[in-house]
Short mmCIF file of C-alpha atoms and ligand atoms in Angstrom, two decimals:
data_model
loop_
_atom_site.label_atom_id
_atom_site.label_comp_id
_atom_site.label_asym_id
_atom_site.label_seq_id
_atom_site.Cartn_x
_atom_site.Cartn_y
_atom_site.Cartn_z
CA UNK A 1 -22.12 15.56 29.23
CA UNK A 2 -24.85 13.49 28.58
CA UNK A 3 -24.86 11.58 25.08
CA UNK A 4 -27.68 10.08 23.10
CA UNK A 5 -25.50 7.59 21.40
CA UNK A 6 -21.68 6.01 22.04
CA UNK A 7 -20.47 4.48 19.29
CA UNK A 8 -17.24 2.33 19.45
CA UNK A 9 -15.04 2.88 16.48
CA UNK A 10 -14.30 5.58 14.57
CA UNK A 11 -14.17 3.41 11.20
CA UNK A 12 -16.55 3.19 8.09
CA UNK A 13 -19.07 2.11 10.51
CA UNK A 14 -18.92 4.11 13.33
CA UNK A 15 -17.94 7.25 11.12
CA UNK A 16 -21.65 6.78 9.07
CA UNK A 17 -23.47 5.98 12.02
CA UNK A 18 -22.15 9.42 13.53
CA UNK A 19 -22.82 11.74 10.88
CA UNK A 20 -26.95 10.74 10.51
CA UNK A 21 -27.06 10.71 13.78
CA UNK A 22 -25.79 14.13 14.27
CA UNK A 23 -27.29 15.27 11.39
CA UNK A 24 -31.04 14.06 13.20
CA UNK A 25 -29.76 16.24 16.27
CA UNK A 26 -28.55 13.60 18.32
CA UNK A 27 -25.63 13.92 20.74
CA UNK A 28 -22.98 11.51 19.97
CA UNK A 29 -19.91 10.42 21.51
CA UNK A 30 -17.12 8.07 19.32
CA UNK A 31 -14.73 5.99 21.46
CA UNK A 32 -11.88 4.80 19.42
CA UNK A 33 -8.82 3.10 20.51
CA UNK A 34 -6.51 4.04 18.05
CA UNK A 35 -4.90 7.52 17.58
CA UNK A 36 -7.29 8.06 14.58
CA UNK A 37 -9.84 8.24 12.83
CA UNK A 38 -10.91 5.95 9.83
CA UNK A 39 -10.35 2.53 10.99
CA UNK A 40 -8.70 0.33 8.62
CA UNK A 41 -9.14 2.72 6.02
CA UNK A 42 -7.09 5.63 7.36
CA UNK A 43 -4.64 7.41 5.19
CA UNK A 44 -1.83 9.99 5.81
CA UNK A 45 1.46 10.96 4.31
CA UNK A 46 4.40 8.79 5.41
CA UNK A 47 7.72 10.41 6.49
CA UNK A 48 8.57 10.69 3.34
CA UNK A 49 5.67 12.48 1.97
CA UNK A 50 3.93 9.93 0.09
CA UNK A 51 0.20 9.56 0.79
CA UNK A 52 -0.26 5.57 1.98
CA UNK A 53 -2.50 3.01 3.81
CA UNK A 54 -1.21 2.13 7.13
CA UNK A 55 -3.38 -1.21 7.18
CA UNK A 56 -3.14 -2.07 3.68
CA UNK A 57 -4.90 -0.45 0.39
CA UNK A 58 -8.00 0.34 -0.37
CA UNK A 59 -9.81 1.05 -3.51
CA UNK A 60 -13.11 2.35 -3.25
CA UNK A 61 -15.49 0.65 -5.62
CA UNK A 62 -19.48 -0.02 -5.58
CA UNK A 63 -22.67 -0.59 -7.70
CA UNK A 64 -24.64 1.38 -5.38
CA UNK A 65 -26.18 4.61 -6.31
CA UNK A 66 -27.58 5.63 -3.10
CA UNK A 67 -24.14 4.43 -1.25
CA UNK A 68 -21.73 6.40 -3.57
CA UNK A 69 -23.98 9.39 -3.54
CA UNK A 70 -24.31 9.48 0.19
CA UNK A 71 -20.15 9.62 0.19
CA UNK A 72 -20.20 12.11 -2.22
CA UNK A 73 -21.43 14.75 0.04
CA UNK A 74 -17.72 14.22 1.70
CA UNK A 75 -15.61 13.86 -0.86
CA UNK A 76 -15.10 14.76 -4.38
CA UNK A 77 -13.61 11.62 -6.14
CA UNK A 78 -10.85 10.81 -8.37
CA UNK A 79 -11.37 7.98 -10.88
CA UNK A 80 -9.36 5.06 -10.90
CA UNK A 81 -9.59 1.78 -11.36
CA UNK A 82 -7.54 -1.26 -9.82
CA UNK A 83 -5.73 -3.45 -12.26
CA UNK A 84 -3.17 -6.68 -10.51
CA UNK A 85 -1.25 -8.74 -11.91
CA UNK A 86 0.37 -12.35 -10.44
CA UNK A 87 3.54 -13.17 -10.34
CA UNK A 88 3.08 -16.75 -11.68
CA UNK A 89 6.23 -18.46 -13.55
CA UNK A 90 8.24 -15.62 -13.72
CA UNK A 91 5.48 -13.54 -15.69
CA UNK A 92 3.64 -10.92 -14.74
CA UNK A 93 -0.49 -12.29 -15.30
CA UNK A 94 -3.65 -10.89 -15.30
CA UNK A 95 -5.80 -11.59 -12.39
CA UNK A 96 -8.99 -12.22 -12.48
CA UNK A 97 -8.45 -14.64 -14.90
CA UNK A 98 -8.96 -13.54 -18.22
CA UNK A 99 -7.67 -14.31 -21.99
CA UNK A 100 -4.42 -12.87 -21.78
CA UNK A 101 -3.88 -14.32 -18.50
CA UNK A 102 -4.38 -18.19 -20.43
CA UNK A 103 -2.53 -16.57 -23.79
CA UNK A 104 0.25 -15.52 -22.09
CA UNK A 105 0.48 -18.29 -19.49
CA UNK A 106 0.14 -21.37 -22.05
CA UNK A 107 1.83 -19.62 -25.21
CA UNK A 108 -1.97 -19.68 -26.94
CA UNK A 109 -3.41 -17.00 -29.03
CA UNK A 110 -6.97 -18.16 -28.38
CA UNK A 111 -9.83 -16.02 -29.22
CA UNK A 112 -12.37 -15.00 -26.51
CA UNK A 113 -15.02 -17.74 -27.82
CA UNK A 114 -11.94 -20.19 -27.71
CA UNK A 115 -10.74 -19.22 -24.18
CA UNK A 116 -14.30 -19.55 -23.25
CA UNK A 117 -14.16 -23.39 -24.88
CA UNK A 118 -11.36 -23.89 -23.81
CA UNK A 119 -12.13 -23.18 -19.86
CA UNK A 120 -15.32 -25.09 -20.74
CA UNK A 121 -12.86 -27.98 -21.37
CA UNK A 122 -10.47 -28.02 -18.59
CA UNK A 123 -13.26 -26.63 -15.32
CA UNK A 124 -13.68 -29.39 -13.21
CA UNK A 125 -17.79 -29.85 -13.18
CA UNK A 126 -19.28 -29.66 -9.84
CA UNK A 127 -22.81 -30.21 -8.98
CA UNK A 128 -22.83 -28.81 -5.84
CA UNK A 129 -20.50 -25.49 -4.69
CA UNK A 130 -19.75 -26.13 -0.93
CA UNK A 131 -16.66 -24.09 -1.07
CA UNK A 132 -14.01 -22.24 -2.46
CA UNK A 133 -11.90 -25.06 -3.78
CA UNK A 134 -15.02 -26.26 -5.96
CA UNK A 135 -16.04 -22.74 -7.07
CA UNK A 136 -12.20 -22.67 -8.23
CA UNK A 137 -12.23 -26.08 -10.07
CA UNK A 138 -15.64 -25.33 -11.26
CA UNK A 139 -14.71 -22.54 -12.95
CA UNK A 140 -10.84 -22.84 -14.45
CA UNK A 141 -10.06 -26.49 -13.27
CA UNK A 142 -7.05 -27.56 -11.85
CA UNK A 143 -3.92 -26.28 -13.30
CA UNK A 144 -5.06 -22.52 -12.41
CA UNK A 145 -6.46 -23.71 -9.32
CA UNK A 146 -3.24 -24.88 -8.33
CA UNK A 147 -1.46 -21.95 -9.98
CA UNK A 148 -2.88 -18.93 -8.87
CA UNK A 149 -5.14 -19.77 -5.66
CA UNK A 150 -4.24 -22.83 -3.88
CA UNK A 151 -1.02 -20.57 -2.33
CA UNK A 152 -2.44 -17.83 -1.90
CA UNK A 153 -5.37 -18.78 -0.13
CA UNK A 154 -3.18 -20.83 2.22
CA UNK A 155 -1.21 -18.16 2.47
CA UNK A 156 -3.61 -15.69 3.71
CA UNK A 157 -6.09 -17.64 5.72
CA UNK A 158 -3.80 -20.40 6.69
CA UNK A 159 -6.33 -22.33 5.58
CA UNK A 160 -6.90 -24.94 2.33
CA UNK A 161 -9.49 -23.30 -0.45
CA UNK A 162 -11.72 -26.20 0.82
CA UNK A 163 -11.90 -24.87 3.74
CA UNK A 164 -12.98 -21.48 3.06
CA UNK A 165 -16.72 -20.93 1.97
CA UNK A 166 -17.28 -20.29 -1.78
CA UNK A 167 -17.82 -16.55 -1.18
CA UNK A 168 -14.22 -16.29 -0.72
CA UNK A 169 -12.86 -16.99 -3.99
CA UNK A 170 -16.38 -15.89 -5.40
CA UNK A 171 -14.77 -11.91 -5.08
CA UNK A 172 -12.23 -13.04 -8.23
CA UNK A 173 -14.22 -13.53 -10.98
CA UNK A 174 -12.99 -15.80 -14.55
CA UNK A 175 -13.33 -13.48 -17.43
CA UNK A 176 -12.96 -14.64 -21.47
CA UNK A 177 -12.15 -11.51 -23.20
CA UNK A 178 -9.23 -8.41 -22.28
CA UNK A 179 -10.82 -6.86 -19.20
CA UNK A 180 -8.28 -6.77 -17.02
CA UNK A 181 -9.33 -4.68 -14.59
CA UNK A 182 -10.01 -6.05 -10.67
CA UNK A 183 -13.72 -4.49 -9.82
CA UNK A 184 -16.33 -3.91 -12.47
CA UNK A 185 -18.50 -2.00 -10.35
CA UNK A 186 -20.50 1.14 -11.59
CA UNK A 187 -18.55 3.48 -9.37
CA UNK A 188 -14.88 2.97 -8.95
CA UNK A 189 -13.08 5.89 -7.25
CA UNK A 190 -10.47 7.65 -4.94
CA UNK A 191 -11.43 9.64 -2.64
CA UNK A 192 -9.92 12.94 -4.02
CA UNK A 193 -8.39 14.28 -0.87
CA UNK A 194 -8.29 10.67 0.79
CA UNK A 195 -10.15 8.99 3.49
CA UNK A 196 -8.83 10.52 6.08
CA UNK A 197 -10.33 14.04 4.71
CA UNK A 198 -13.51 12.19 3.72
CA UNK A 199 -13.94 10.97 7.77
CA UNK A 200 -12.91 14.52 9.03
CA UNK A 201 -15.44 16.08 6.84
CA UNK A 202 -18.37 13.26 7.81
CA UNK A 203 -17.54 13.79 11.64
CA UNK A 204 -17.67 18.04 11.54
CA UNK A 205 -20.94 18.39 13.22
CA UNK A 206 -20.51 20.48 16.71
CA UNK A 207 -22.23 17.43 18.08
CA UNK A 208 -19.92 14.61 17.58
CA UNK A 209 -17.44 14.06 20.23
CA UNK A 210 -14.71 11.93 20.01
CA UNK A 211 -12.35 10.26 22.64
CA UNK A 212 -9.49 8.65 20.39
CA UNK A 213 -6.74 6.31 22.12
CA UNK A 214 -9.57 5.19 24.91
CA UNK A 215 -10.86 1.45 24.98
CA UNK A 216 -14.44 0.81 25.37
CA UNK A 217 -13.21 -2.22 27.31
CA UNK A 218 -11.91 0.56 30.65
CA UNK A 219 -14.69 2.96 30.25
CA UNK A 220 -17.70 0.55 29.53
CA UNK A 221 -19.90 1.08 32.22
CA UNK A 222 -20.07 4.79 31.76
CA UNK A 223 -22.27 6.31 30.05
CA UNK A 224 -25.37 4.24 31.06
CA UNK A 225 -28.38 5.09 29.32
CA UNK A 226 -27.15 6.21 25.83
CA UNK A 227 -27.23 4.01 22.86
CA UNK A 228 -24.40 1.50 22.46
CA UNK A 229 -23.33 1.53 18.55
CA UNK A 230 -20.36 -1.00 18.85
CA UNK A 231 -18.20 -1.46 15.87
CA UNK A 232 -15.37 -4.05 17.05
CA UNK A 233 -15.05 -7.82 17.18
CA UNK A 234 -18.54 -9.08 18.62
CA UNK A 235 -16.05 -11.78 20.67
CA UNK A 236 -14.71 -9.41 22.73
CA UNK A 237 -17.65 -7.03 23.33
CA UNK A 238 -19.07 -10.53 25.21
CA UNK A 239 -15.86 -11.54 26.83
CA UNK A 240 -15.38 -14.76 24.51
CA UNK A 241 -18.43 -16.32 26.11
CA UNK A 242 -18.42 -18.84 23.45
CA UNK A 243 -14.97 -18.89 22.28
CA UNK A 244 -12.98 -16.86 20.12
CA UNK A 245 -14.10 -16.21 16.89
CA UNK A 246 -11.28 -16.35 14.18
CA UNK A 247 -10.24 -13.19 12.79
CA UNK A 248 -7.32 -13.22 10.11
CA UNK A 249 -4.93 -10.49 10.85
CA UNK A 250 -1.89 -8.63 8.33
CA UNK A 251 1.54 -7.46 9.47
CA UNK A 252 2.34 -4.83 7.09
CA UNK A 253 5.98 -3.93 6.08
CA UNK A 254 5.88 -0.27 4.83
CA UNK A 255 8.85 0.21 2.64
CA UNK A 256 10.53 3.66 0.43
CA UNK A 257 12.50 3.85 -2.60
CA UNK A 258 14.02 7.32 -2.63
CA UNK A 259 15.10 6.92 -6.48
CA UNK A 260 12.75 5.07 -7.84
CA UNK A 261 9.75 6.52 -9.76
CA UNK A 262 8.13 3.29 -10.53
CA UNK A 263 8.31 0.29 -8.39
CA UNK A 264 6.50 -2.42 -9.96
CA UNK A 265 4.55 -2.92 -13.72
CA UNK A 266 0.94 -2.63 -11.77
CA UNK A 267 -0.22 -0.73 -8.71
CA UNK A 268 -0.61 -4.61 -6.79
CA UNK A 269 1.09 -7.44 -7.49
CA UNK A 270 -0.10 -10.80 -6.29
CA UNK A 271 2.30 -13.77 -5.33
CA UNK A 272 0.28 -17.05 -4.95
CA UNK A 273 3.47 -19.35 -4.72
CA UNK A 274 6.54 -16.84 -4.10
CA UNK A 275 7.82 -15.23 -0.85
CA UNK A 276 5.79 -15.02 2.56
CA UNK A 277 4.05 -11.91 1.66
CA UNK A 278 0.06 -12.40 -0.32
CA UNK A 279 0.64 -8.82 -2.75
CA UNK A 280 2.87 -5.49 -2.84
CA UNK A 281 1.40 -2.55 -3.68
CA UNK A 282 2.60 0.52 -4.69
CA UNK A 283 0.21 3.44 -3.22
CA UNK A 284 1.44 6.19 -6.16
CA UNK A 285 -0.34 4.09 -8.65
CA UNK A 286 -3.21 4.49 -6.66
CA UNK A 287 -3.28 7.77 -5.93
CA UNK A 288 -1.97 9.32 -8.62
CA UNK A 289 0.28 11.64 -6.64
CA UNK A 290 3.62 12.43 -8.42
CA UNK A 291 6.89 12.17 -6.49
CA UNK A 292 10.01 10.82 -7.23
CA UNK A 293 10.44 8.11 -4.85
CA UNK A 294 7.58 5.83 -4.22
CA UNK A 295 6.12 3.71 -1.06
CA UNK A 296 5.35 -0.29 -1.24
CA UNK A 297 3.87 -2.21 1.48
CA UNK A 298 3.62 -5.81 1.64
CA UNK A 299 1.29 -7.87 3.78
CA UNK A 300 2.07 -10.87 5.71
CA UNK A 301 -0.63 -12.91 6.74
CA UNK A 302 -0.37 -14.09 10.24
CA UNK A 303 -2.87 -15.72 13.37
CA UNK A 304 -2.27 -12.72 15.92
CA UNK A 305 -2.81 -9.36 15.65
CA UNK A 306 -5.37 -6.76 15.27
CA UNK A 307 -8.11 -8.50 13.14
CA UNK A 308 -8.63 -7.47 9.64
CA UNK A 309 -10.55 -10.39 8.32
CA UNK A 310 -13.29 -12.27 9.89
CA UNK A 311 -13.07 -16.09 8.45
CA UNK A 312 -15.68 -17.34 6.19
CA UNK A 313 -16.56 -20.89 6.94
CA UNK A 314 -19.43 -22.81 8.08
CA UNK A 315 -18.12 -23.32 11.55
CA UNK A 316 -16.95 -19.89 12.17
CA UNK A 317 -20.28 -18.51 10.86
CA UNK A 318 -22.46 -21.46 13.66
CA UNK A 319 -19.99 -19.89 16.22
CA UNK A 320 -20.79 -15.96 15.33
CA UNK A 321 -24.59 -17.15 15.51
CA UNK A 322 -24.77 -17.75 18.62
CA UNK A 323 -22.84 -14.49 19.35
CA UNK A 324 -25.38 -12.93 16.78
CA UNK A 325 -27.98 -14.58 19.38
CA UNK A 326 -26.96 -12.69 22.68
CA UNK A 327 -26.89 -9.56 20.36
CA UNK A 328 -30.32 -9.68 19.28
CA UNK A 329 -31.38 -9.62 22.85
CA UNK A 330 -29.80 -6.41 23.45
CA UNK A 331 -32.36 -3.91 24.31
CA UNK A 332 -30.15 -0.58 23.53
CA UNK A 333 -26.98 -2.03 21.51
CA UNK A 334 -26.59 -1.65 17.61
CA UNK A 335 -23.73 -4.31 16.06
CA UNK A 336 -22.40 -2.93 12.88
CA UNK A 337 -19.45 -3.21 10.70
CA UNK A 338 -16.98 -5.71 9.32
CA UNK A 339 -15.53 -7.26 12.92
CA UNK A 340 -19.38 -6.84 14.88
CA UNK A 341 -20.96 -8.07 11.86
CA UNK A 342 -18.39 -11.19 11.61
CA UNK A 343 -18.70 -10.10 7.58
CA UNK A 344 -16.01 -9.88 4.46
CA UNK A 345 -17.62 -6.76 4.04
CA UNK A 346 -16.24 -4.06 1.19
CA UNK A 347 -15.96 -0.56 2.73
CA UNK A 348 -19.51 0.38 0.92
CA UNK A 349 -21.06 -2.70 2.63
CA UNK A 350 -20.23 -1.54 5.59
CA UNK A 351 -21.11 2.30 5.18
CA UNK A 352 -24.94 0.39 3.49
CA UNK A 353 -25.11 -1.90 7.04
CA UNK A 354 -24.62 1.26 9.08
CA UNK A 355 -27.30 3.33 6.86
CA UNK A 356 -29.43 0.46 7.32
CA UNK A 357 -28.91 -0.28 10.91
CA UNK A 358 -29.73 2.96 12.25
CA UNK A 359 -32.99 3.06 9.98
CA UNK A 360 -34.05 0.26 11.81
P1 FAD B 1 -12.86 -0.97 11.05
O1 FAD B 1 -12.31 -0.14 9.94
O2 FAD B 1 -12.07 -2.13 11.54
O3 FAD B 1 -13.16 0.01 12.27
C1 FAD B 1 -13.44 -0.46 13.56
C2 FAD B 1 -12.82 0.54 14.53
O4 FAD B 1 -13.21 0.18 15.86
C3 FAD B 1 -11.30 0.51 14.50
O5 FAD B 1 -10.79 1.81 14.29
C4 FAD B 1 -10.92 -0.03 15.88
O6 FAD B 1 -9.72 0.54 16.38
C5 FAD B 1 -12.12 0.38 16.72
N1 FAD B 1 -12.31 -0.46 17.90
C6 FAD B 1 -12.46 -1.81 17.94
N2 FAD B 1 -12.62 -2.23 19.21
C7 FAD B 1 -12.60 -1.12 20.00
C8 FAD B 1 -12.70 -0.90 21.40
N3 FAD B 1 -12.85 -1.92 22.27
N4 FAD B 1 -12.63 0.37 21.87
C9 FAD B 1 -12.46 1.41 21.00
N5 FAD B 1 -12.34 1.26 19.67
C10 FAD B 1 -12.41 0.01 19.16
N6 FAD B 1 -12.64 -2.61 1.29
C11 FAD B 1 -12.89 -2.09 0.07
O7 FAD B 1 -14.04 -1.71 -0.22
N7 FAD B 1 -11.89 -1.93 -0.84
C12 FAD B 1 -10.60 -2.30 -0.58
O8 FAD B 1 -9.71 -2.14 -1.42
C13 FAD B 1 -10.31 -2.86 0.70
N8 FAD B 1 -9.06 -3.25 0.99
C14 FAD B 1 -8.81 -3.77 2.24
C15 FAD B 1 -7.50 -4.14 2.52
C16 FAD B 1 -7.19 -4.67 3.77
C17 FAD B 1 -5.79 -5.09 4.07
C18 FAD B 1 -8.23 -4.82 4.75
C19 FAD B 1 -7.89 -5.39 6.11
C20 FAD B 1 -9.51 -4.45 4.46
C21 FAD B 1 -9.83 -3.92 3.20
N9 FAD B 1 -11.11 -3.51 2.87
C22 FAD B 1 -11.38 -2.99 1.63
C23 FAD B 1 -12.23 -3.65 3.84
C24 FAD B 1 -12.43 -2.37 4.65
O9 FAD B 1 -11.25 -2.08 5.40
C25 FAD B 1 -13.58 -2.57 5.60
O10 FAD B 1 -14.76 -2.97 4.94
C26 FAD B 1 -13.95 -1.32 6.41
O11 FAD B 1 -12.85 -0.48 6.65
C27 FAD B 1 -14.56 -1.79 7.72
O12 FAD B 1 -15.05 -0.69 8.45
P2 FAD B 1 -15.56 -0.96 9.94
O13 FAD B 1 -15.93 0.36 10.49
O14 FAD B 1 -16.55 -2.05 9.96
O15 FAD B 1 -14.30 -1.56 10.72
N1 UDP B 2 -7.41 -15.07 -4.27
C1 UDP B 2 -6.45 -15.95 -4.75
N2 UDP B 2 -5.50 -15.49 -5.61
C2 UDP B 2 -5.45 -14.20 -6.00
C3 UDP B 2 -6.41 -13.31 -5.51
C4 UDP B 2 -7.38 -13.78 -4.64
O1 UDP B 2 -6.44 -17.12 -4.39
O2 UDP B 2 -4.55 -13.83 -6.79
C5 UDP B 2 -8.44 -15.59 -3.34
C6 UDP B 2 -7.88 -15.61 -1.90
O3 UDP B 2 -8.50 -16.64 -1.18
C7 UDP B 2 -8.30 -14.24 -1.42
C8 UDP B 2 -9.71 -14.14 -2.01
O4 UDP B 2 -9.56 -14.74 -3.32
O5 UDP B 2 -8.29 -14.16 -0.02
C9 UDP B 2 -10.27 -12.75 -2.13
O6 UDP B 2 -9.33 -11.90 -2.78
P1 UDP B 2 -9.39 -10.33 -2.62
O7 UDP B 2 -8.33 -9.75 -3.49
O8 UDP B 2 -10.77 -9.87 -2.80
O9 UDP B 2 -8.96 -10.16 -1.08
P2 UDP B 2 -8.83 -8.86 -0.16
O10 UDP B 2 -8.52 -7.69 -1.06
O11 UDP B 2 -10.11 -8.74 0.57
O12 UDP B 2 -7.69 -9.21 0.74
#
C-alpha cells in the first residue's frame, strides 16, 4: 500500500492530523507504539468497571470556538467543571487561590475587596517576572508561596519554582472572590462517551490505517516518499544529536475501593507538602458515572519513564531550538504535539497546533 501521509502517534495530535487528512482524500497510515489509541488521553473501563485515565486525568476545557466545535463533530459533551482542593494543614483548601482559601486558612472573614488588600499587602513586588518563584511571590507572597507551591513544584519537576519559567505556575491563577473552580474557560466539558469513543469516531474514515504496538524507530525507513507527521519526543526522532531533552514523567498507582461511594471531598486533591504523590483523583467525580465502589489514582513524579511533561525553562527551551533547527530543514516532516513541539500544551492546544500545522 502506498500512503500519502505516516503519522507517528495515535494521540490528540496524530488523531486530528488523520481525520483532515482523510477527510481531503488522502491515504494515511498511523504508527503507534502503544496498544491504543488516544495517547495520553486514552480512557477505558478498569477491571472493575469504572471508566478511568490510565496516564492520569483529563478535563477537557478551552476558550476556543473553532477548537471545541471542530471536537464536537465527535463527541457529544457532558458538562463539568474541575474543582481541587489542597491538603494544606490538615484542611481541605481551595486552589487556585481564592477568598475562602485565605478565610479558611488564616481564620479571617475578609471580604473580596479586603482579600484583594490584603494580597496587595503581603505579594512580594517584583519588577521583573523571570520565573515561577517570582510570579508566585508576586502575586500571594511568601507564606502561600511556601504553603501551597514550593512542594509541589519540587515535587513534580524535581526542580525549585525558580527554576521553572513563569508559565508554569502562570496555569494557577490568584482569585479574590468564591470561584473556586480550576479552569474558567468558555467551554469546559467531558467528552460524553469518553475519549476513547471521541478518537474511534475521528479515525473512521476507510482511509486511515493504523499499525498499533509498532515503533517508528524499527520501521523508519519504510515508507519513503509519504509525508512524515511525527508526534513523539523531537530527541529521539534525531537520535539525541544534541542531548536529551528533559521530559518529566508520572508513575501512576491505580487504586479501587469496592465499598466506598465517595473517596475524597473533591474529584482532585492536591498535596504540596504531604506524601510522595503531587494529587489523587477520583475519576467518578469526573465522569459522573454511578457505581458503588470508586477508582483513585495517584501520580508520582519521577526522572524515567515515558514522558508526560516537557520542562519549561530557559535552557531546556535553547536546547529544543536547536532541535527545532534541524526540523525546520526537513523537506517532507511535520512536528506536532506536546513531546515534538517540546510544549506544556492543553489537549485543545495540541488538537489547534495540528489544525494549524497541516494548513500550513
Ligand atoms: P501524546 O498524547 O503523548 O501522543 C503521542 C503518541 O505518540 C503516544 O500515543 C505515543 O505512544 C506515540 N509515540 C511516541 N513515539 C512513538 C514512536 N517512536 N513510534 C510510535 N508511536 C510513538 N490536557 C488538558 O487539556 N486537560 C487535562 O486535564 C490534562 N491533564 C493531563 C494530565 C496528565 C497526567 C498529563 C501527562 C497530561 C495532561 N494533559 C491535559 C495534556 C494532554 O495529555 C496533552 O496535551 C495531549 O494528550 C497531548 O497529545 P499529543 O498527541 O501531543 O501527545
Ligand atoms: N502548582 C502548585 N501547586 C498546586 C497546583 C499547581 O505549585 O496546588 C504549580 C506546579 O508547579 C504545577 C503547575 O503549577 O506543576 C501547573 O499546575 P497544573 O495543575 O496546571 O498541572 P498539570 O495538570 O499540567 O499537571
Amino acid at each position: 500500500m502506498n500512503y500519502d501521509v505516516v503519522i507517528i502517534g495515535a494521540g490528540f495530535a496524530g488523531c486530528t492530523c488523520a481525520q483532515i487528512l482523510a477527510e481531503n482524500g488522502k491515504q494515511i497510515l498511523i504508527i503507534e507504539k502503544r496498544g491504543h489509541i488516544g495517547g495520553n488521553a486514552y480512557d477505558c473501563l478498569d477491571e472493575h468497571g469504572i471508566i478511568i485515565h490510565p496516564y492520569g486525568p483529563h478535563i477537557f476545557h478551552t476558550n476556543s470556538e473553532r477548537i471545541f466545535r471542530y471536537l464536537s463533530r465527535f463527541t457529544n459533551w457532558v458538562a463539568y467543571e474541575h474543582r481541587v482542593l489542597s491538603f494544606v494543614e490538615k484542611k481541605y483548601l481551595p486552589i487556585p487561590i481564592n477568598r475562602t482559601t485565605i478565610n479558611r486558612l488564616y481564620d479571617l472573614n475578609l471580604t473580596e475587596s479586603e482579600v484583594a488588600e490584603y494580597l496587595d499587602r503581603i505579594r512580594i513586588s517584583k519588577e521583573k517576572i523571570l520565573n515561577s518563584e517570582d510570579l508566585v511571590l508576586n502575586s500571594v507572597g511568601n507564606d502561600l508561596c511556601e504553603k501551597f507551591f514550593r512542594g509541589y513544584t519540587r515535587k513534580q519537576w524535581g526542580l525549585d519554582l525558580s527554576q521553572l519559567s513563569a508559565g508554569v505556575a502562570a496555569r494557577i491563577p490568584t482569585r479574590t472572590n468564591d470561584d473556586d473552580r480550576y479552569f474558567t474557560d468558555k467551554f469546559q466539558y467531558m467528552p460524553q462517551n469518553g475519549y476513547t469513543k471521541m478518537f474511534e469516531n475521528m479515525l473512521s474514515s476507510p482511509n486511515i490505517e493504523i499499525a498499533l504496538n509498532t515503533d517508528f524507530e524499527n520501521v523508519g525507513a519504510e515508507h519513503k516518499g509519504a509525508t512524515l507527521i511525527y508526534t513523539g519526543a523531537i530527541d529521539t526522532f534525531y537520535d539525541y544529536r544534541h542531548g536529551k531533552l528533559p521530559y518529566r514523567s508520572l508513575q501512576f498507582k491505580h487504586e479501587h475501593f469496592a465499598n466506598t461511594s465517595q473517596y475524597q471531598p473533591a474529584a482532585t486533591i492536591n498535596y504540596p507538602n504531604d506524601f510522595k504523590f503531587t494529587r489523587t483523583t477520583e475519576f467518578k467525580q469526573i465522569t459522573g458515572q454511578k457505581h458503588p465502589g470508586t477508582s483513585v489514582v495517584s501520580e508520582f513524579p519521577c526522572d524515567n519513564g515515558d514522558p508526560y511533561y516537557p520542562i519549561p525553562n530557559a535552557s531546556n527551551e535553547a536546547l529544543y531550538k536547536r532541535y527545532e533547527q534541524l526540523a525546520k530543514d526537513e523537506r517532507n516532516t511535520i512536528f506536532v504535539g506536546r513531546l515534538a513541539q517540546y510544549r506544556y500544551y492543553n489537549m485543545d492546544q495540541v488538537v489547534g497546533a495540528a489544525i494549524s500545522a497541516i494548513e500550513h
